PDB file of C-alpha atoms in Angstrom:
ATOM      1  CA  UNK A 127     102.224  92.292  93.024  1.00 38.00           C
ATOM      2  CA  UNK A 128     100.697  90.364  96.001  1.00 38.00           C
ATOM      3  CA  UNK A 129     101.020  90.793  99.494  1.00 37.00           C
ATOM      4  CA  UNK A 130      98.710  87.987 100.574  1.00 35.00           C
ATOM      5  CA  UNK A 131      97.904  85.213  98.978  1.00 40.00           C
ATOM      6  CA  UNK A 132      95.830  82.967 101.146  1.00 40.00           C
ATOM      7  CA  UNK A 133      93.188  84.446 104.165  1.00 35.00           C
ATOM      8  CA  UNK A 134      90.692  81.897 104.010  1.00 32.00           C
ATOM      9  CA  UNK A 135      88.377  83.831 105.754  1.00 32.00           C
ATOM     10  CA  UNK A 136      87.880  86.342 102.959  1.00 33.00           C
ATOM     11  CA  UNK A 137      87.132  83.685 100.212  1.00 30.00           C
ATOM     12  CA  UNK A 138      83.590  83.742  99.183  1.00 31.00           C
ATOM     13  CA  UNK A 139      81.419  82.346  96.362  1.00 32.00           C
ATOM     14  CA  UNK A 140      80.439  85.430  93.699  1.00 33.00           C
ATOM     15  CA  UNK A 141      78.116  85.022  90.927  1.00 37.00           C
ATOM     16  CA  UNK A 142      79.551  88.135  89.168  1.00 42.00           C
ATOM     17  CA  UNK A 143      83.524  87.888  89.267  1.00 42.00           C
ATOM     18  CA  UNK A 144      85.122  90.330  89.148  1.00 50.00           C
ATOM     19  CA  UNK A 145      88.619  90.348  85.924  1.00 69.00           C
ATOM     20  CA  UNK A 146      91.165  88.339  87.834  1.00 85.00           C
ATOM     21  CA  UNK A 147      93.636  89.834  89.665  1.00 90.00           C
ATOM     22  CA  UNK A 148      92.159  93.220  89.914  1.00 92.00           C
ATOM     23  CA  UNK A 149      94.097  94.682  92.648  1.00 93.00           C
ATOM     24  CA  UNK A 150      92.790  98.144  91.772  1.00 92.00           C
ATOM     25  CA  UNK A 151      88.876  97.027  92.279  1.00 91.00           C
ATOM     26  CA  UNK A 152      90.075  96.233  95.936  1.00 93.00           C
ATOM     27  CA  UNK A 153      92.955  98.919  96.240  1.00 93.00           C
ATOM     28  CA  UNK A 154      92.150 100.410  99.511  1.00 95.00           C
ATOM     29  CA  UNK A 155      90.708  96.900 101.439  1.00 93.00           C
ATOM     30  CA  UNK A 156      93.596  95.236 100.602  1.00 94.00           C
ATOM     31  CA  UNK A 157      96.184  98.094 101.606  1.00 96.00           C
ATOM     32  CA  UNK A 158      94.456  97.924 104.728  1.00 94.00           C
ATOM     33  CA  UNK A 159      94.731  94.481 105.313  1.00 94.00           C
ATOM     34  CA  UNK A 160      97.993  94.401 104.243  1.00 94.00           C
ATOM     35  CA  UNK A 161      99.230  97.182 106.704  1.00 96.00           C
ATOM     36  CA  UNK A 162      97.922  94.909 110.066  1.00 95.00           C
ATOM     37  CA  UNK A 163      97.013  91.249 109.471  1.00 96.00           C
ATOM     38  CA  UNK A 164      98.931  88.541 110.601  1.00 97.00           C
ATOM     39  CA  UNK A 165     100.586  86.897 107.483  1.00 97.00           C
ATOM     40  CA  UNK A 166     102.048  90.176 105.797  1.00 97.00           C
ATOM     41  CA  UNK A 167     102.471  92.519 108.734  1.00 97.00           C
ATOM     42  CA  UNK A 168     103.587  90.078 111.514  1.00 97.00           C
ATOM     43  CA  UNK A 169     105.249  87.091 109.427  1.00 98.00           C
ATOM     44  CA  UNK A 170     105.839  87.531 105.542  1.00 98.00           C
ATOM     45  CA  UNK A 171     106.929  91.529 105.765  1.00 98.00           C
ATOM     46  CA  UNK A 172     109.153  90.702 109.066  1.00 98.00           C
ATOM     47  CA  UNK A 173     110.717  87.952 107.187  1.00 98.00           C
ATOM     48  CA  UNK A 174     111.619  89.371 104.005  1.00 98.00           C
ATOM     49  CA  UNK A 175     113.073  92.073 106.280  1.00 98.00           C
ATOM     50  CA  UNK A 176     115.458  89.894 108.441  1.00 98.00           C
ATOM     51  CA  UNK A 177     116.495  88.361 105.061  1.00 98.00           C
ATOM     52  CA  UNK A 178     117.238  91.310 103.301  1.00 98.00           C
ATOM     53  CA  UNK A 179     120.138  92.490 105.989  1.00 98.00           C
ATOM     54  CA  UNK A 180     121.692  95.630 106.536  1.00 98.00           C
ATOM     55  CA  UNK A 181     119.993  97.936 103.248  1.00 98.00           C
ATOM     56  CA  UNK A 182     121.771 100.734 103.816  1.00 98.00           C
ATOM     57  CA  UNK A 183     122.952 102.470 100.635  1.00 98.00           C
ATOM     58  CA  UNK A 184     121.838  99.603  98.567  1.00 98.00           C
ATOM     59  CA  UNK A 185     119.615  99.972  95.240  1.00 98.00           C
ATOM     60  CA  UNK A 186     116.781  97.689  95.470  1.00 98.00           C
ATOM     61  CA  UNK A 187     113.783  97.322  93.569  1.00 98.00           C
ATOM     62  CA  UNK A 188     110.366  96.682  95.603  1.00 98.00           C
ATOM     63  CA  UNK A 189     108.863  94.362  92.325  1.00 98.00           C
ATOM     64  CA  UNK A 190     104.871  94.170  93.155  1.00 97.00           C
ATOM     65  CA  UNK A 191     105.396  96.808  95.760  1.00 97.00           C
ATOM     66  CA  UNK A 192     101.780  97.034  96.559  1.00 96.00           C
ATOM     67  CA  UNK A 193     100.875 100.113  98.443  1.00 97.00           C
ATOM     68  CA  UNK A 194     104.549 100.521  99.847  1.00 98.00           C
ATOM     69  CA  UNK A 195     104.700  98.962 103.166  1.00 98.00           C
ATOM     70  CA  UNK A 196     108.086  97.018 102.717  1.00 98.00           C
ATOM     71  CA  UNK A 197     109.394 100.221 100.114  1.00 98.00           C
ATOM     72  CA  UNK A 198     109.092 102.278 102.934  1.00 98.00           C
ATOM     73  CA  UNK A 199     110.459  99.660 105.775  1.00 98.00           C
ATOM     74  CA  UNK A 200     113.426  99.757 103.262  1.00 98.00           C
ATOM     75  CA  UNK A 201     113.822 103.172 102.948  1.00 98.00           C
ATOM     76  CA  UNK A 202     113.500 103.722 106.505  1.00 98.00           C
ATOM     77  CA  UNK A 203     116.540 101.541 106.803  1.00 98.00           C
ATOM     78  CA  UNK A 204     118.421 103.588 104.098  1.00 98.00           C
ATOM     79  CA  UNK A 205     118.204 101.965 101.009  1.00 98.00           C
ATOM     80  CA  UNK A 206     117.517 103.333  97.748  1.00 98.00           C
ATOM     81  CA  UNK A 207     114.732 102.225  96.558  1.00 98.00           C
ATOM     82  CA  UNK A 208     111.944 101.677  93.671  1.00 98.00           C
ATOM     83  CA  UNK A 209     108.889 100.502  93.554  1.00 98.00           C
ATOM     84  CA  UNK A 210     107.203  98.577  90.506  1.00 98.00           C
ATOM     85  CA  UNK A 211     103.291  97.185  90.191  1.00 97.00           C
ATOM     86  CA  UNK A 212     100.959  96.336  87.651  1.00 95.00           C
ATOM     87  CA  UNK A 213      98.050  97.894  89.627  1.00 95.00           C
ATOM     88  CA  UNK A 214      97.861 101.634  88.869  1.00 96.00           C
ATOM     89  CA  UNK A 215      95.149 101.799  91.795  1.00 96.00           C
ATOM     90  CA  UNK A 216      97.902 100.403  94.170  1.00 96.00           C
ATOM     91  CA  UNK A 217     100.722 102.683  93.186  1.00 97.00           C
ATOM     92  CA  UNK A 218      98.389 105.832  93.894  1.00 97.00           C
ATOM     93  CA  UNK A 219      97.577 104.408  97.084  1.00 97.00           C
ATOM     94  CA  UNK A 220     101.889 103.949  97.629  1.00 98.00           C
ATOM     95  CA  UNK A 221     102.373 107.331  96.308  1.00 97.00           C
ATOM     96  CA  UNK A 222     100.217 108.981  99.393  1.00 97.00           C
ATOM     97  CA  UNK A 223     102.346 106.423 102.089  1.00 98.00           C
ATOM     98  CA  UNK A 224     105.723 107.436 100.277  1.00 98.00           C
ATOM     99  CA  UNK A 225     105.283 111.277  98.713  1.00 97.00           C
ATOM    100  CA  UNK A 226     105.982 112.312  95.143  1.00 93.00           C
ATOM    101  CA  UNK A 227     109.400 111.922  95.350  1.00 95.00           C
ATOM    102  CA  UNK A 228     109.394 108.444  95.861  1.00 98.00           C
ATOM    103  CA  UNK A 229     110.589 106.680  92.307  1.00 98.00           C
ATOM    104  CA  UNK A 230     107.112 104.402  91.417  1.00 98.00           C
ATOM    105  CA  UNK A 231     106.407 103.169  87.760  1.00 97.00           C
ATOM    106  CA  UNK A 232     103.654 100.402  86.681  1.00 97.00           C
ATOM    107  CA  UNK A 233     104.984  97.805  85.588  1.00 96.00           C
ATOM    108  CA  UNK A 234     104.171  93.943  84.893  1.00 94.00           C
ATOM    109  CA  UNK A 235     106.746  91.056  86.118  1.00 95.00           C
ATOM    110  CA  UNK A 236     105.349  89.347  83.237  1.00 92.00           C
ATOM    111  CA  UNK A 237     106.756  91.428  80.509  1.00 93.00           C
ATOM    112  CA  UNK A 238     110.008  93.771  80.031  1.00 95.00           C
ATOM    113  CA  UNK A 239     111.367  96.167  82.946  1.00 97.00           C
ATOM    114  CA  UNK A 240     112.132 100.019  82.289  1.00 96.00           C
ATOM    115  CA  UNK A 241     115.802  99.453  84.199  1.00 97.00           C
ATOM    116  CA  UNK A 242     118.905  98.956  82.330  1.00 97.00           C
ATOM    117  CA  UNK A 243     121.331  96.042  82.590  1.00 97.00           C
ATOM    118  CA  UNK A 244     122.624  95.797  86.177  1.00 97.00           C
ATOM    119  CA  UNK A 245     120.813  99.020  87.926  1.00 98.00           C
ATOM    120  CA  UNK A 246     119.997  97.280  91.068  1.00 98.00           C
ATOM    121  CA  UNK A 247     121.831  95.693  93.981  1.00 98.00           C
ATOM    122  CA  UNK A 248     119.052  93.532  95.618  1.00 98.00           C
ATOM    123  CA  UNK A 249     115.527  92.812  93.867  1.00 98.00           C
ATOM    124  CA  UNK A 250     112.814  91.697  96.371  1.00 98.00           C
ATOM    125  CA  UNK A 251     110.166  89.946  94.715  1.00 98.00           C
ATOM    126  CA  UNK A 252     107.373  89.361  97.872  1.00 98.00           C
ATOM    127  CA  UNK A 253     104.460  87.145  97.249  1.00 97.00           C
ATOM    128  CA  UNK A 254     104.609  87.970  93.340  1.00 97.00           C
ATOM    129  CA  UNK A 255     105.628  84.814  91.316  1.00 97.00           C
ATOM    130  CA  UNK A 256     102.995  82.698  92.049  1.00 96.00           C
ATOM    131  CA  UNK A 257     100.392  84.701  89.749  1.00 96.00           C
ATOM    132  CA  UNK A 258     102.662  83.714  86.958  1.00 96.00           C
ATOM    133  CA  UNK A 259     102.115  80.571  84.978  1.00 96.00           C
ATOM    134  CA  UNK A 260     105.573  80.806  83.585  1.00 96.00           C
ATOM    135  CA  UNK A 261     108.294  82.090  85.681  1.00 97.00           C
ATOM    136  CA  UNK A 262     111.657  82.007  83.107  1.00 97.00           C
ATOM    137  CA  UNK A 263     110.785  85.952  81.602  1.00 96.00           C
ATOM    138  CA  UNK A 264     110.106  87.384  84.524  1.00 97.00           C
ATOM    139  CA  UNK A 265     113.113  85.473  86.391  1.00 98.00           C
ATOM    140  CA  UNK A 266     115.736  86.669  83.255  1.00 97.00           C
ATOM    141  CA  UNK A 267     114.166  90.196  83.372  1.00 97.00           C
ATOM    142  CA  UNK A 268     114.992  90.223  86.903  1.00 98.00           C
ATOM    143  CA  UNK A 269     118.577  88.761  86.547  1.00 97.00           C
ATOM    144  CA  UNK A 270     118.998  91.268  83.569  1.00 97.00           C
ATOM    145  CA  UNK A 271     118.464  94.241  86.082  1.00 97.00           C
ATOM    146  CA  UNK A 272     120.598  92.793  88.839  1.00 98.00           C
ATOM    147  CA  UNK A 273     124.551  93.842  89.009  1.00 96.00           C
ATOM    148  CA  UNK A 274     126.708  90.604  88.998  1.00 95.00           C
ATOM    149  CA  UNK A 275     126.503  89.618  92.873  1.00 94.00           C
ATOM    150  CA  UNK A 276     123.134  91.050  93.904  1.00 97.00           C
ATOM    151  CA  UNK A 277     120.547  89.379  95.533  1.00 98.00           C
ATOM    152  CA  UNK A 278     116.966  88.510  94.535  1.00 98.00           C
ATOM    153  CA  UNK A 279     114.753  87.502  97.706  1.00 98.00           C
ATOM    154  CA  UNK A 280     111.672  85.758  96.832  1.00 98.00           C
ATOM    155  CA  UNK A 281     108.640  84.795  99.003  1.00 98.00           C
ATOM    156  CA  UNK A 282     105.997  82.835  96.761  1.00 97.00           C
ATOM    157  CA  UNK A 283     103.105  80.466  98.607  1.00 96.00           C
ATOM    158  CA  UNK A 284     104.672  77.225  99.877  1.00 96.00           C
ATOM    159  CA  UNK A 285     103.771  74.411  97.939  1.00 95.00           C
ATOM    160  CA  UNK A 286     103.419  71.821 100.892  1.00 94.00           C
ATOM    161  CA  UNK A 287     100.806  73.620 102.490  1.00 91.00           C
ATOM    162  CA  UNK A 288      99.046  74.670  99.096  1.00 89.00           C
ATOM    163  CA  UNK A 289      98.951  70.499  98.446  1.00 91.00           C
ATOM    164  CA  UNK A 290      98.297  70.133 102.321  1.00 89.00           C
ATOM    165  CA  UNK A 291      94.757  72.684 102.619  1.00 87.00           C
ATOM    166  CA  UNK A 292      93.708  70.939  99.207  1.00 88.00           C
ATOM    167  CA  UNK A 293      94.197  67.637 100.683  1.00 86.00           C
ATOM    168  CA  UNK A 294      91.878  68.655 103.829  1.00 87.00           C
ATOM    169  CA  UNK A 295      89.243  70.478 101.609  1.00 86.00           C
ATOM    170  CA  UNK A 296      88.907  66.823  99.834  1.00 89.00           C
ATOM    171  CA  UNK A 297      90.507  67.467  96.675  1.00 88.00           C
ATOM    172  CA  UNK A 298      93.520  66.037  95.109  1.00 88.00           C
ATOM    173  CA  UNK A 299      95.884  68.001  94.203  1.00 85.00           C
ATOM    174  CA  UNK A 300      98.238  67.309  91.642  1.00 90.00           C
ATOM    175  CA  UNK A 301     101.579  68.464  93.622  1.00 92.00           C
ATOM    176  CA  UNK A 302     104.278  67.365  90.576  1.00 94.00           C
ATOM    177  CA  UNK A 303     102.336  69.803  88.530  1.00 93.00           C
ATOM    178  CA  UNK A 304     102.108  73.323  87.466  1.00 94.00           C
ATOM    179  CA  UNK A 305      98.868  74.082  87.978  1.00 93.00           C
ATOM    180  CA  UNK A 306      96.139  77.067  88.209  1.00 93.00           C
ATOM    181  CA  UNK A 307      93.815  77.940  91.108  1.00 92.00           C
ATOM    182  CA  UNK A 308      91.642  80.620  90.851  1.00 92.00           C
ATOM    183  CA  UNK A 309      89.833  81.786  94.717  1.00 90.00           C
ATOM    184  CA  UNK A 310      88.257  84.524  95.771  1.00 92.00           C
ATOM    185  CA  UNK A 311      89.317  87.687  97.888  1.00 91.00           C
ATOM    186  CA  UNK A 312      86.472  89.799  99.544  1.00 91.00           C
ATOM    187  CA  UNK A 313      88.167  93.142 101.105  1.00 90.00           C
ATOM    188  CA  UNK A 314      87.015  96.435 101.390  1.00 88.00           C
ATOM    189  CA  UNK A 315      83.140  95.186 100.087  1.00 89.00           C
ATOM    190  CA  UNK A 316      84.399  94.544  96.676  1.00 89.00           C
ATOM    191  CA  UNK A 317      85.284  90.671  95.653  1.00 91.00           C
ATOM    192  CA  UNK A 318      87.549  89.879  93.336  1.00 91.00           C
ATOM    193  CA  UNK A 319      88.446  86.573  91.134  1.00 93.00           C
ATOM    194  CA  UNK A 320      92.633  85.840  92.193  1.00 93.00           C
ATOM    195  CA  UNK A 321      93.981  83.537  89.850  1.00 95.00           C
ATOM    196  CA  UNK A 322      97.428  81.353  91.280  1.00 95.00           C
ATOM    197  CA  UNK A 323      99.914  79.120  89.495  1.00 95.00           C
ATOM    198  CA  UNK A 324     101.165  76.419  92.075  1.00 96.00           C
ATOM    199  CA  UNK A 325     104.225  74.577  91.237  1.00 96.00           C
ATOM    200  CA  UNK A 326     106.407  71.697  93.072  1.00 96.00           C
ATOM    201  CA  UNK A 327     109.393  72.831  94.693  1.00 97.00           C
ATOM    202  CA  UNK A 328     111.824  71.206  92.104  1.00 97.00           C
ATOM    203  CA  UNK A 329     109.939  73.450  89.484  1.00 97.00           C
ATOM    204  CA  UNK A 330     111.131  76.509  91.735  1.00 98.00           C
ATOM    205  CA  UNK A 331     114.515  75.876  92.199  1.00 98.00           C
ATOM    206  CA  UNK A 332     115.184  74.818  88.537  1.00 97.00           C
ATOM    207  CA  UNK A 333     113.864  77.400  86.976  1.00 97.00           C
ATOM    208  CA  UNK A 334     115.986  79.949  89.493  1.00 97.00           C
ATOM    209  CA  UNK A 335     119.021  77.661  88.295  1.00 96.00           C
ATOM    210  CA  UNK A 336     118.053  78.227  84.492  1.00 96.00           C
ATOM    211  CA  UNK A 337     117.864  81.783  85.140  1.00 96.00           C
ATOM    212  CA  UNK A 338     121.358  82.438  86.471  1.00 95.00           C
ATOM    213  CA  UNK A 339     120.750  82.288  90.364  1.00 97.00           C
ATOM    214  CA  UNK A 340     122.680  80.498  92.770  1.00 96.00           C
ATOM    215  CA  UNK A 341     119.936  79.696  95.881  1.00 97.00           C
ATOM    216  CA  UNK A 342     121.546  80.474  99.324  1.00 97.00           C
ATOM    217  CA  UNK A 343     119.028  80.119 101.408  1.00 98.00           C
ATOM    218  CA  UNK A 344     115.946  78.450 101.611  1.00 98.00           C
ATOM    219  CA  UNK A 345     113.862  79.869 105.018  1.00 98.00           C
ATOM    220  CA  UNK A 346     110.644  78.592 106.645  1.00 97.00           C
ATOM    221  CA  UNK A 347     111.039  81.909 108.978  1.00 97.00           C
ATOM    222  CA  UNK A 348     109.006  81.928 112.601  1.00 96.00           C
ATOM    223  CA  UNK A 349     106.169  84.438 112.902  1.00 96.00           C
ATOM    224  CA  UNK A 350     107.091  87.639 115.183  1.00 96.00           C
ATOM    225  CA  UNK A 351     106.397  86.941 118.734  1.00 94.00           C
ATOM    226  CA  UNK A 352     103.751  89.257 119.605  1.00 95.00           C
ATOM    227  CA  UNK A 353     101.660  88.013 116.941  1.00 96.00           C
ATOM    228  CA  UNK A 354     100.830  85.089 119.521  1.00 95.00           C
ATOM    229  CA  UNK A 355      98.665  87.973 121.890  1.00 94.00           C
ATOM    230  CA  UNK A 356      97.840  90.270 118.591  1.00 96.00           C
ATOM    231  CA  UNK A 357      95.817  87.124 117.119  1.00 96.00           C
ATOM    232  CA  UNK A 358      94.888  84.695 119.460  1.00 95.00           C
ATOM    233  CA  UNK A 359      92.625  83.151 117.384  1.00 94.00           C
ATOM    234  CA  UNK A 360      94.192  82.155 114.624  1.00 94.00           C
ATOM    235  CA  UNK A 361      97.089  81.479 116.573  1.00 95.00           C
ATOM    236  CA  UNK A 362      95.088  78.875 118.578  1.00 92.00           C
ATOM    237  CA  UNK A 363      96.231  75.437 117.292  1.00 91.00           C
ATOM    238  CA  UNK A 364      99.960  76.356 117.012  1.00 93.00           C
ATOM    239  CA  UNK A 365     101.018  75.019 120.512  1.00 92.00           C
ATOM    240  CA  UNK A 366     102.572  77.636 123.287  1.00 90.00           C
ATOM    241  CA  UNK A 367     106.678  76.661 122.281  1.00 90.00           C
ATOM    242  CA  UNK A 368     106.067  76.709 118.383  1.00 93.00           C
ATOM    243  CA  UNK A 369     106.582  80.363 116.499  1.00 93.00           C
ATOM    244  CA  UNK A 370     106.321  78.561 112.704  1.00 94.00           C
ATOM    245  CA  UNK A 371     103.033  77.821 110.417  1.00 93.00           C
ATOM    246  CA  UNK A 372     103.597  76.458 106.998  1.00 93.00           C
ATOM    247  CA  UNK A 373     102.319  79.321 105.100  1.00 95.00           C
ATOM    248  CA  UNK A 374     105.293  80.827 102.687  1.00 97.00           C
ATOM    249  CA  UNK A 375     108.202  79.791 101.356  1.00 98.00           C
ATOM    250  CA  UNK A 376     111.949  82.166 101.272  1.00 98.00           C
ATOM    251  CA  UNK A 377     114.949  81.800  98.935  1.00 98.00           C
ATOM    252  CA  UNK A 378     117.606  84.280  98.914  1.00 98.00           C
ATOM    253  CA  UNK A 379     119.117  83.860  95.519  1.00 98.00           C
ATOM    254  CA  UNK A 380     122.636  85.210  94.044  1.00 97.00           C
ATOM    255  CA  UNK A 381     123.270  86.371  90.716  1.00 95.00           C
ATOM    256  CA  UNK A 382     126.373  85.168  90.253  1.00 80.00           C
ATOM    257  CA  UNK A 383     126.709  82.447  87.378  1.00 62.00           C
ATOM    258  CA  UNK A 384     125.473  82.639  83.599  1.00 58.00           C
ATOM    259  CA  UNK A 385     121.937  81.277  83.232  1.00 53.00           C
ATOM    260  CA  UNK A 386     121.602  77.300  82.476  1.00 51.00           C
ATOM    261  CA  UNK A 387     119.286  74.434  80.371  1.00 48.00           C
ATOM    262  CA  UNK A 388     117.601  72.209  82.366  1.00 46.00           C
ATOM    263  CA  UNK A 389     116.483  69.108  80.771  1.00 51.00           C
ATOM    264  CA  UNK A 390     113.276  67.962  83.069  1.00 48.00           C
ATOM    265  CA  UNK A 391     113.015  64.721  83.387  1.00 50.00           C
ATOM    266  CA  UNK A 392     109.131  63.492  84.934  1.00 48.00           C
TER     267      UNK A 392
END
């Protein structure tokens, strides 16, 4: 699950980290954060949203739904629609947005999902892949639970500007790579250790192709326009007539063709 995966302002220094990735030590700071800040409320949520289309009557599955902002957007909008997370502490925290009837389970994009072959229409995967070092299981699991023709929409950290804010912090990145990065997130009083696996955009696009996906559309989306008076601040550089940041990257993919081998040539 992830919902945001850069705020440099909450990155800190901590001689006692936390596990990695514990999104249930910082359950309730991130939810928070999550429900009003600029890149997930006001650009990556939005987004996903426009992307996604007319919902209604659809089966989707929220994968990494968090606490259950975009499940409920969808929902709102008529679709059908579960919810999946490896964070137990976020799930509760969706359960009191959505009610007990909403359909929740934990569950990890890294290993097998409790869905049968071809139980969903549309699979929205927002801000999630990039915590995994190898994206082909989680990719076939999610091809395995799509009906021929659905969707999978995908919004993962956008490599440029990954390579870019290493670049201006002096490092040097090694962009052709798949490599980790490991920051970390201060919310709520509690820090936690987030571990990322960047990756080239080639890298992303073959290993959709290996899994079976046909990519039809690659977005850069603009933020939504009254983010510009909501956050001035951060806002401030991005002159008056520009509404886009590099930030996150979109693909709308369709499962419509049988997985592939990609021989990778470096």
């Amino acid at each position: 699950m992830a919902r945001m995966s850069a705020l440099p302002e909450n990155r800190v220094a901590t001689a006692n980290p936390s596990p990695l990735n514990d999104y249930d030590l910082m359950a309730e700071g991130y939810s928070t954060e999550n429900d009003s800040n600029l890149l997930n409320a006001y650009y990556e949520r939005p987004a996903m949203l426009e992307l996604a289309g007319e919902v209604a009557g659809r089966r989707i599955l929220d994968a990494g739904c968090g606490s259950g902002p975009l499940f409920a957007e969808l929902r709102d909008r008529g679709a059908v629609v579960t919810g999946v997370d490896a964070s137990a502490g976020m799930l509760e925290l969706a359960r009191r947005r959505l009610g007990a009837g909403a359909d929740l389970r934990v569950a990890d994009l890294a290993g097998p999902l409790p869905f049968p072959d071809e139980a969903f229409d549309d699979v929205i995967a927002s801000l999630v892949l990039h915590y995994l070092e190898d994206w082909g299981p989680a990719l076939a699991e999610l091809r395995r639970v799509l009906k021929p023709g659905g969707r999978l929409l995908v919004s993962v950290d956008h490599p440029f500007s990954v390579t870019l804010f290493q670049h201006l912090a002096g490092e040097k990145p090694r962009y052709f790579e798949t490599r980790g990065r490991t920051d970390a997130w201060t919310m709520g009083g509690r820090t936690v250790q987030m571990r990322f696996w960047d990756r080239p955009l080639h890298a992303m696009t073959e290993a959709f192709t290996a899994a079976g996906f046909r990519i039809s559309v690659i977005s850069e989306p603009p933020f939504v326009p009254a983010a510009r008076d909501l956050f001035p601040e951060e806002l401030r550089d991005i002159e008056p007539t520009r509404t886009r940041f590099l930030c996150f990257l979109f693909f709308v993919l369709e499962a419509d063709q049988a997985p592939v081998t990609i021989n990778r040539r470096d």
